[in-house]
Amino acid sequence: CCRSSQRLPTRGVETQAAPCCGFPAAMMTYNIDVGYLEGLLRGYRAGILNSTDYANLTQCETIDDMKMHLSSTDYGNFLQNEPSPISTTTLAQKTTEKLVEEFNFLRMQAVEPLATFLDYITYGYMIDNIILVLTGTSHNRSSEELLEKCHPLGLFDSMATLCVTQSTSELYRTVLVDTPLGPYFGDCISLEDLDEVNIEIIRNTLYKAYLEDFHAFCMKVGGETAEVMGDILKLEADRRAINITVNSLDTDLDLKSREKLYPTIGLLYPEGTSRLIKATDLDAVRSAIDAFPDYRGLLSEGYDDDKTIEDQFFELEVNLNRLAFEQQFHYGMYYAFVKLKEQEIRNIVWIGECISQDQRGRINQYVPIF
């Protein structure tokens, strides 16, 4: 995961932050360091599957038929060495590998502050990988199996060491303290309590610190980056706040502990989150978010029985990420590209699963992108 020495010389965060801060200045200086990468990125974006591609994929009889259609897109012959019949697991693995390849190429060439911005994108995957390893280790899963399931964008040098640590506090002292996530652990979770804290609480505590830190960085960069990423990160913070509330309704998590997990950014903060803290049932959650038009329909009865709250958030996320490409001179489109490709992978795997399980009645329940 480390950026190689092939990267172009950096000039420092402070001197490079200026181009994003004013539109006229950005027009003159932005392309000096970022123009080539933005051109590549917009080329990658043009390769994202459109409605015609999805219409063709949903008509396929087998995953091998999907392979034939995908070979005519930017995915090319990415499945040419895979024996038939191709599984949806292989489909997910190979499409993810292509995303990682494209992202890492951009990352290798980036200069500051874009290089740090791209690093921030990987931190979320690091958190997910650490939680996956912690959960798997507690259930006596083998290290090889766990590492295979980790997302490639969230791997780091000492990843394998995670599987042999005996406790979460030992994990922090020997491994995580030297990773980018070390400050999130140190600032948010006391070492004495690490072994007693529920793993999901650790996940949400880390994500809260990560989102707040990433948001502060984007605000420091300023300009269009602050505007675009501000909206995207606020949506992610609100999603986590609502999900935390809904998932903790029938648990032993007390209201004070729940409050500590809410990010201090987002459209819901502070008025909406103060209502969510007091929510003790689903009706109270609906009432808390009813004042926010973007989220009003999320928990409405009969709104769309086929869509989960997660699906509805995916639709909101896709819309924001799609709009990020309508503006120029900002870094938000790099984040948007990764998230749109992730949604594309989910769509492809969903269609593949429906075909392999003969559930064609649900095959169109994917989230369209373009």
Short mmCIF file of C-alpha atoms in Angstrom, two decimals:
data_model
loop_
_atom_site.label_atom_id
_atom_site.label_comp_id
_atom_site.label_asym_id
_atom_site.label_seq_id
_atom_site.Cartn_x
_atom_site.Cartn_y
_atom_site.Cartn_z
CA CYS A 1 0.00 0.00 0.00
CA CYS A 2 2.94 2.29 0.27
CA ARG A 3 3.39 4.79 -2.52
CA SER A 4 6.45 4.01 -4.57
CA SER A 5 9.35 6.23 -5.51
CA GLN A 6 7.85 6.70 -8.97
CA ARG A 7 5.73 9.54 -7.68
CA LEU A 8 6.51 12.96 -9.04
CA PRO A 9 8.33 15.35 -6.66
CA THR A 10 6.07 16.90 -4.07
CA ARG A 11 6.02 20.57 -3.24
CA GLY A 12 4.37 20.44 0.17
CA VAL A 13 0.78 20.66 1.32
CA GLU A 14 0.75 24.36 2.09
CA THR A 15 1.98 25.52 -1.31
CA GLN A 16 -0.29 23.12 -3.18
CA ALA A 17 -3.46 23.89 -1.25
CA ALA A 18 -3.76 27.31 -2.88
CA PRO A 19 -4.96 26.21 -6.35
CA CYS A 20 -8.20 24.83 -4.90
CA CYS A 21 -8.95 27.94 -2.89
CA GLY A 22 -10.01 30.31 -5.64
CA PHE A 23 -11.54 29.57 -9.02
CA PRO A 24 -9.45 31.98 -11.14
CA ALA A 25 -6.23 30.84 -9.48
CA ALA A 26 -7.28 27.22 -9.91
CA MET A 27 -7.78 27.72 -13.65
CA MET A 28 -4.18 28.91 -13.99
CA THR A 29 -2.29 26.55 -11.70
CA TYR A 30 -4.38 23.45 -10.99
CA ASN A 31 -3.38 21.55 -14.11
CA ILE A 32 0.35 21.94 -13.42
CA ASP A 33 0.32 19.06 -10.95
CA VAL A 34 -3.11 17.48 -11.33
CA GLY A 35 -4.18 18.00 -14.95
CA TYR A 36 -2.72 14.71 -16.21
CA LEU A 37 -4.31 12.69 -13.42
CA GLU A 38 -7.69 14.38 -13.84
CA GLY A 39 -7.59 13.50 -17.54
CA LEU A 40 -6.92 9.87 -16.64
CA LEU A 41 -9.64 9.93 -14.02
CA ARG A 42 -12.25 11.29 -16.39
CA GLY A 43 -11.24 8.57 -18.83
CA TYR A 44 -11.80 5.97 -16.13
CA ARG A 45 -15.15 7.56 -15.34
CA ALA A 46 -16.19 7.28 -18.99
CA GLY A 47 -15.67 3.52 -18.69
CA ILE A 48 -18.23 3.10 -15.90
CA LEU A 49 -21.13 0.93 -17.08
CA ASN A 50 -24.22 2.78 -18.29
CA SER A 51 -27.90 1.83 -18.52
CA THR A 52 -27.39 0.07 -21.86
CA ASP A 53 -24.68 -2.13 -20.38
CA TYR A 54 -26.91 -3.08 -17.46
CA ALA A 55 -29.81 -3.83 -19.81
CA ASN A 56 -27.54 -6.24 -21.70
CA LEU A 57 -26.20 -7.82 -18.49
CA THR A 58 -29.69 -8.50 -17.16
CA GLN A 59 -30.50 -10.41 -20.36
CA CYS A 60 -27.61 -12.82 -19.88
CA GLU A 61 -28.43 -16.47 -19.19
CA THR A 62 -25.20 -17.33 -17.37
CA ILE A 63 -22.22 -15.57 -15.79
CA ASP A 64 -20.17 -16.70 -18.79
CA ASP A 65 -22.54 -14.62 -20.92
CA MET A 66 -21.86 -11.69 -18.59
CA LYS A 67 -18.15 -12.28 -19.14
CA MET A 68 -18.64 -11.93 -22.90
CA HIS A 69 -20.48 -8.63 -22.57
CA LEU A 70 -18.06 -7.20 -20.00
CA SER A 71 -15.18 -7.98 -22.36
CA SER A 72 -16.59 -5.34 -24.71
CA THR A 73 -16.40 -2.68 -21.98
CA ASP A 74 -13.39 -1.18 -20.17
CA TYR A 75 -13.11 -4.38 -18.15
CA GLY A 76 -11.71 -6.08 -21.25
CA ASN A 77 -10.47 -9.66 -20.88
CA PHE A 78 -10.19 -9.52 -17.11
CA LEU A 79 -11.79 -12.97 -16.80
CA GLN A 80 -9.98 -14.66 -19.69
CA ASN A 81 -7.91 -16.96 -17.45
CA GLU A 82 -10.84 -18.03 -15.27
CA PRO A 83 -12.30 -21.50 -15.94
CA SER A 84 -16.01 -21.99 -16.45
CA PRO A 85 -18.35 -21.87 -14.67
CA ILE A 86 -17.35 -18.51 -13.19
CA SER A 87 -18.57 -17.86 -9.64
CA THR A 88 -19.84 -14.55 -8.29
CA THR A 89 -16.93 -14.61 -5.82
CA THR A 90 -14.50 -14.59 -8.75
CA LEU A 91 -16.54 -11.85 -10.40
CA ALA A 92 -16.28 -9.68 -7.29
CA GLN A 93 -12.56 -10.39 -6.87
CA LYS A 94 -11.59 -9.58 -10.45
CA THR A 95 -13.69 -6.40 -10.71
CA THR A 96 -12.20 -5.20 -7.41
CA GLU A 97 -8.69 -5.92 -8.68
CA LYS A 98 -9.32 -3.65 -11.66
CA LEU A 99 -10.53 -0.84 -9.39
CA VAL A 100 -7.46 -1.25 -7.16
CA GLU A 101 -5.15 -1.23 -10.19
CA GLU A 102 -6.62 2.03 -11.49
CA PHE A 103 -6.64 3.68 -8.06
CA ASN A 104 -3.05 2.68 -7.29
CA PHE A 105 -1.85 4.06 -10.62
CA LEU A 106 -3.39 7.43 -9.76
CA ARG A 107 -1.98 7.22 -6.25
CA MET A 108 1.56 6.53 -7.44
CA GLN A 109 1.61 9.69 -9.56
CA ALA A 110 -0.07 12.08 -7.13
CA VAL A 111 1.66 15.01 -5.45
CA GLU A 112 0.61 16.81 -2.27
CA PRO A 113 -2.02 17.53 -1.14
CA LEU A 114 -3.74 15.09 -3.52
CA ALA A 115 -1.43 12.29 -2.33
CA THR A 116 -2.62 12.73 1.26
CA PHE A 117 -6.23 12.97 0.06
CA LEU A 118 -5.90 9.61 -1.70
CA ASP A 119 -4.34 8.14 1.43
CA TYR A 120 -7.40 9.25 3.40
CA ILE A 121 -9.61 7.28 1.00
CA THR A 122 -7.78 4.07 1.97
CA TYR A 123 -8.18 4.61 5.73
CA GLY A 124 -11.82 3.53 5.66
CA TYR A 125 -10.82 0.22 4.10
CA MET A 126 -8.08 -0.18 6.73
CA ILE A 127 -10.70 0.16 9.47
CA ASP A 128 -12.91 -2.48 7.83
CA ASN A 129 -9.94 -4.84 7.44
CA ILE A 130 -8.89 -4.44 11.08
CA ILE A 131 -12.43 -5.13 12.30
CA LEU A 132 -12.65 -8.15 9.97
CA VAL A 133 -9.41 -9.57 11.39
CA LEU A 134 -10.45 -8.86 14.99
CA THR A 135 -13.80 -10.59 14.45
CA GLY A 136 -12.27 -13.54 12.62
CA THR A 137 -9.51 -14.02 15.18
CA SER A 138 -12.05 -14.10 18.00
CA HIS A 139 -13.82 -16.93 16.14
CA ASN A 140 -10.55 -18.84 15.58
CA ARG A 141 -10.42 -18.30 11.82
CA SER A 142 -7.10 -18.91 10.07
CA SER A 143 -4.94 -15.91 9.20
CA GLU A 144 -4.76 -16.93 5.53
CA GLU A 145 -8.54 -17.01 5.23
CA LEU A 146 -8.90 -13.61 6.91
CA LEU A 147 -6.23 -11.92 4.80
CA GLU A 148 -7.84 -13.23 1.62
CA LYS A 149 -11.10 -11.51 2.61
CA CYS A 150 -9.45 -8.16 3.37
CA HIS A 151 -10.00 -5.35 0.89
CA PRO A 152 -6.80 -4.69 -1.13
CA LEU A 153 -7.05 -0.91 -0.66
CA GLY A 154 -6.90 -1.36 3.12
CA LEU A 155 -3.85 -3.59 3.34
CA PHE A 156 -0.70 -2.41 5.14
CA ASP A 157 2.72 -3.91 5.84
CA SER A 158 2.00 -5.35 9.29
CA MET A 159 -1.41 -6.74 8.34
CA ALA A 160 -0.41 -10.37 8.91
CA THR A 161 0.68 -9.56 12.47
CA LEU A 162 -2.92 -8.70 13.33
CA CYS A 163 -3.86 -12.37 13.27
CA VAL A 164 -1.40 -13.47 15.99
CA THR A 165 -2.05 -10.81 18.62
CA GLN A 166 -3.76 -12.12 21.76
CA SER A 167 -5.76 -9.01 22.71
CA THR A 168 -6.96 -5.72 21.27
CA SER A 169 -4.67 -3.71 23.56
CA GLU A 170 -1.69 -5.78 22.41
CA LEU A 171 -2.85 -5.22 18.85
CA TYR A 172 -2.65 -1.46 19.38
CA ARG A 173 0.74 -1.48 21.08
CA THR A 174 2.48 -3.78 18.60
CA VAL A 175 0.79 -3.03 15.27
CA LEU A 176 -1.71 -0.20 14.99
CA VAL A 177 0.28 2.50 16.76
CA ASP A 178 2.55 2.75 13.69
CA THR A 179 -0.25 2.87 11.13
CA PRO A 180 -2.27 5.92 10.02
CA LEU A 181 -5.10 4.67 12.24
CA GLY A 182 -2.98 4.83 15.39
CA PRO A 183 -4.13 8.33 16.38
CA TYR A 184 -7.79 7.29 15.96
CA PHE A 185 -7.28 4.44 18.41
CA GLY A 186 -5.24 6.54 20.82
CA ASP A 187 -7.56 9.54 20.82
CA CYS A 188 -10.89 7.71 20.95
CA ILE A 189 -10.43 4.48 22.88
CA SER A 190 -8.54 4.15 26.16
CA LEU A 191 -6.12 1.23 26.24
CA GLU A 192 -7.60 -0.06 29.51
CA ASP A 193 -11.02 -0.49 27.90
CA LEU A 194 -9.94 -1.91 24.55
CA ASP A 195 -10.43 -5.56 25.45
CA GLU A 196 -13.89 -4.95 26.88
CA VAL A 197 -15.30 -2.84 24.09
CA ASN A 198 -17.63 -4.49 21.63
CA ILE A 199 -16.02 -4.81 18.19
CA GLU A 200 -18.85 -2.92 16.47
CA ILE A 201 -18.41 -0.06 18.92
CA ILE A 202 -14.71 -0.01 18.03
CA ARG A 203 -15.65 0.15 14.33
CA ASN A 204 -18.05 3.05 14.80
CA THR A 205 -15.68 4.92 17.11
CA LEU A 206 -12.88 4.65 14.55
CA TYR A 207 -15.16 5.74 11.71
CA LYS A 208 -16.31 8.75 13.70
CA ALA A 209 -12.69 9.87 14.22
CA TYR A 210 -11.82 9.10 10.59
CA LEU A 211 -14.74 11.05 9.10
CA GLU A 212 -14.09 14.06 11.31
CA ASP A 213 -10.38 14.02 10.46
CA PHE A 214 -11.01 13.60 6.71
CA HIS A 215 -13.59 16.40 6.80
CA ALA A 216 -11.15 18.72 8.57
CA PHE A 217 -8.49 17.97 5.95
CA CYS A 218 -10.89 18.73 3.09
CA MET A 219 -11.91 22.00 4.74
CA LYS A 220 -8.22 22.91 5.00
CA VAL A 221 -7.72 22.26 1.29
CA GLY A 222 -10.68 24.56 0.67
CA GLY A 223 -12.34 25.65 -2.54
CA GLU A 224 -14.35 23.20 -4.64
CA THR A 225 -12.81 20.27 -2.75
CA ALA A 226 -14.25 21.53 0.53
CA GLU A 227 -17.67 22.06 -1.06
CA VAL A 228 -17.94 18.71 -2.85
CA MET A 229 -16.34 16.55 -0.16
CA GLY A 230 -18.22 18.42 2.56
CA ASP A 231 -21.54 17.24 1.11
CA ILE A 232 -20.30 13.68 0.52
CA LEU A 233 -18.81 13.24 4.00
CA LYS A 234 -21.87 14.78 5.64
CA LEU A 235 -24.02 12.14 3.96
CA GLU A 236 -21.69 9.39 5.18
CA ALA A 237 -21.78 10.80 8.71
CA ASP A 238 -25.59 10.95 8.66
CA ARG A 239 -25.79 7.40 7.33
CA ARG A 240 -23.67 6.15 10.22
CA ALA A 241 -25.68 8.13 12.77
CA ILE A 242 -29.00 6.72 11.53
CA ASN A 243 -27.69 3.16 11.22
CA ILE A 244 -26.13 3.27 14.69
CA THR A 245 -29.45 4.39 16.14
CA VAL A 246 -31.56 1.79 14.32
CA ASN A 247 -29.14 -1.06 15.06
CA SER A 248 -28.86 -0.20 18.76
CA LEU A 249 -32.58 0.02 19.52
CA ASP A 250 -32.87 -3.54 20.84
CA THR A 251 -29.43 -3.77 22.43
CA ASP A 252 -27.88 -2.98 25.79
CA LEU A 253 -26.08 0.09 24.43
CA ASP A 254 -27.04 3.00 26.67
CA LEU A 255 -27.94 6.42 25.27
CA LYS A 256 -24.75 8.07 26.55
CA SER A 257 -22.56 5.50 24.80
CA ARG A 258 -24.62 5.88 21.63
CA GLU A 259 -24.07 9.63 21.65
CA LYS A 260 -20.28 9.14 21.65
CA LEU A 261 -20.51 7.22 18.37
CA TYR A 262 -22.22 10.00 16.38
CA PRO A 263 -19.89 12.02 14.11
CA THR A 264 -19.88 15.76 14.84
CA ILE A 265 -20.47 16.60 11.17
CA GLY A 266 -23.41 16.11 8.85
CA LEU A 267 -26.82 17.61 8.12
CA LEU A 268 -28.24 15.92 11.21
CA TYR A 269 -25.65 17.44 13.55
CA PRO A 270 -26.42 18.83 16.06
CA GLU A 271 -30.23 19.11 16.07
CA GLY A 272 -31.00 15.80 14.40
CA THR A 273 -28.44 13.79 16.37
CA SER A 274 -29.74 15.24 19.64
CA ARG A 275 -33.14 13.76 18.72
CA LEU A 276 -31.62 10.45 17.64
CA ILE A 277 -29.86 10.12 20.99
CA LYS A 278 -33.24 10.03 22.74
CA ALA A 279 -34.89 7.65 20.26
CA THR A 280 -36.01 4.38 21.83
CA ASP A 281 -38.04 2.94 18.95
CA LEU A 282 -38.34 3.16 15.17
CA ASP A 283 -41.12 5.72 15.30
CA ALA A 284 -38.89 8.05 17.32
CA VAL A 285 -36.14 7.64 14.71
CA ARG A 286 -38.61 8.52 11.93
CA SER A 287 -39.68 11.59 13.87
CA ALA A 288 -36.06 12.65 14.41
CA ILE A 289 -35.17 12.62 10.71
CA ASP A 290 -38.55 13.82 9.39
CA ALA A 291 -37.38 17.45 9.44
CA PHE A 292 -34.65 16.63 6.89
CA PRO A 293 -36.10 16.27 3.36
CA ASP A 294 -33.22 14.13 2.06
CA TYR A 295 -33.89 11.47 4.69
CA ARG A 296 -37.63 11.78 5.21
CA GLY A 297 -38.53 8.70 3.18
CA LEU A 298 -35.83 6.39 4.51
CA LEU A 299 -37.92 4.70 7.20
CA SER A 300 -41.40 5.47 5.90
CA GLU A 301 -43.74 2.49 5.98
CA GLY A 302 -44.73 1.38 2.52
CA TYR A 303 -42.24 3.74 0.82
CA ASP A 304 -40.60 0.87 -1.08
CA ASP A 305 -40.70 -2.56 0.47
CA ASP A 306 -38.04 -3.86 -1.93
CA LYS A 307 -35.46 -1.29 -0.83
CA THR A 308 -33.59 -1.43 2.45
CA ILE A 309 -32.40 1.71 4.19
CA GLU A 310 -28.91 0.83 2.95
CA ASP A 311 -30.13 0.71 -0.66
CA GLN A 312 -31.71 4.14 -0.30
CA PHE A 313 -28.48 5.55 1.11
CA PHE A 314 -26.59 4.00 -1.81
CA GLU A 315 -28.89 5.91 -4.19
CA LEU A 316 -28.24 9.19 -2.36
CA GLU A 317 -24.50 8.48 -2.39
CA VAL A 318 -24.45 7.66 -6.12
CA ASN A 319 -26.26 10.92 -6.90
CA LEU A 320 -23.71 13.03 -4.97
CA ASN A 321 -20.75 11.15 -6.45
CA ARG A 322 -22.14 11.52 -9.96
CA LEU A 323 -22.54 15.27 -9.46
CA ALA A 324 -18.90 15.53 -8.34
CA PHE A 325 -17.83 15.07 -11.98
CA GLU A 326 -19.90 18.08 -13.04
CA GLN A 327 -17.35 20.42 -11.41
CA GLN A 328 -13.65 20.96 -12.00
CA PHE A 329 -10.54 21.86 -10.02
CA HIS A 330 -11.24 19.69 -6.99
CA TYR A 331 -10.20 16.35 -5.48
CA GLY A 332 -13.69 15.09 -4.65
CA MET A 333 -13.98 13.37 -8.03
CA TYR A 334 -11.24 10.89 -6.99
CA TYR A 335 -13.29 9.84 -3.98
CA ALA A 336 -16.44 9.81 -6.12
CA PHE A 337 -14.80 7.56 -8.71
CA VAL A 338 -13.86 4.94 -6.11
CA LYS A 339 -17.36 4.94 -4.63
CA LEU A 340 -19.06 4.76 -8.04
CA LYS A 341 -16.86 1.83 -9.03
CA GLU A 342 -17.70 0.13 -5.73
CA GLN A 343 -21.39 0.52 -6.53
CA GLU A 344 -20.77 -0.82 -10.03
CA ILE A 345 -19.10 -3.90 -8.53
CA ARG A 346 -22.08 -4.42 -6.20
CA ASN A 347 -24.40 -4.13 -9.20
CA ILE A 348 -22.45 -6.66 -11.27
CA VAL A 349 -22.28 -9.14 -8.39
CA TRP A 350 -26.00 -8.68 -7.67
CA ILE A 351 -26.90 -9.45 -11.29
CA GLY A 352 -24.55 -12.44 -11.23
CA GLU A 353 -26.12 -13.75 -8.02
CA CYS A 354 -29.64 -13.39 -9.43
CA ILE A 355 -28.63 -15.29 -12.57
CA SER A 356 -26.84 -18.09 -10.70
CA GLN A 357 -29.72 -18.49 -8.20
CA ASP A 358 -32.43 -18.12 -10.86
CA GLN A 359 -33.96 -15.08 -9.14
CA ARG A 360 -34.71 -13.08 -12.27
CA GLY A 361 -37.64 -11.37 -10.63
CA ARG A 362 -35.16 -9.37 -8.52
CA ILE A 363 -32.44 -8.88 -11.13
CA ASN A 364 -33.34 -5.21 -11.74
CA GLN A 365 -32.99 -4.22 -8.09
CA TYR A 366 -29.54 -2.73 -8.61
CA VAL A 367 -28.63 0.94 -8.18
CA PRO A 368 -28.24 2.62 -11.60
CA ILE A 369 -25.27 4.96 -11.94
CA PHE A 370 -25.29 6.61 -15.39
#
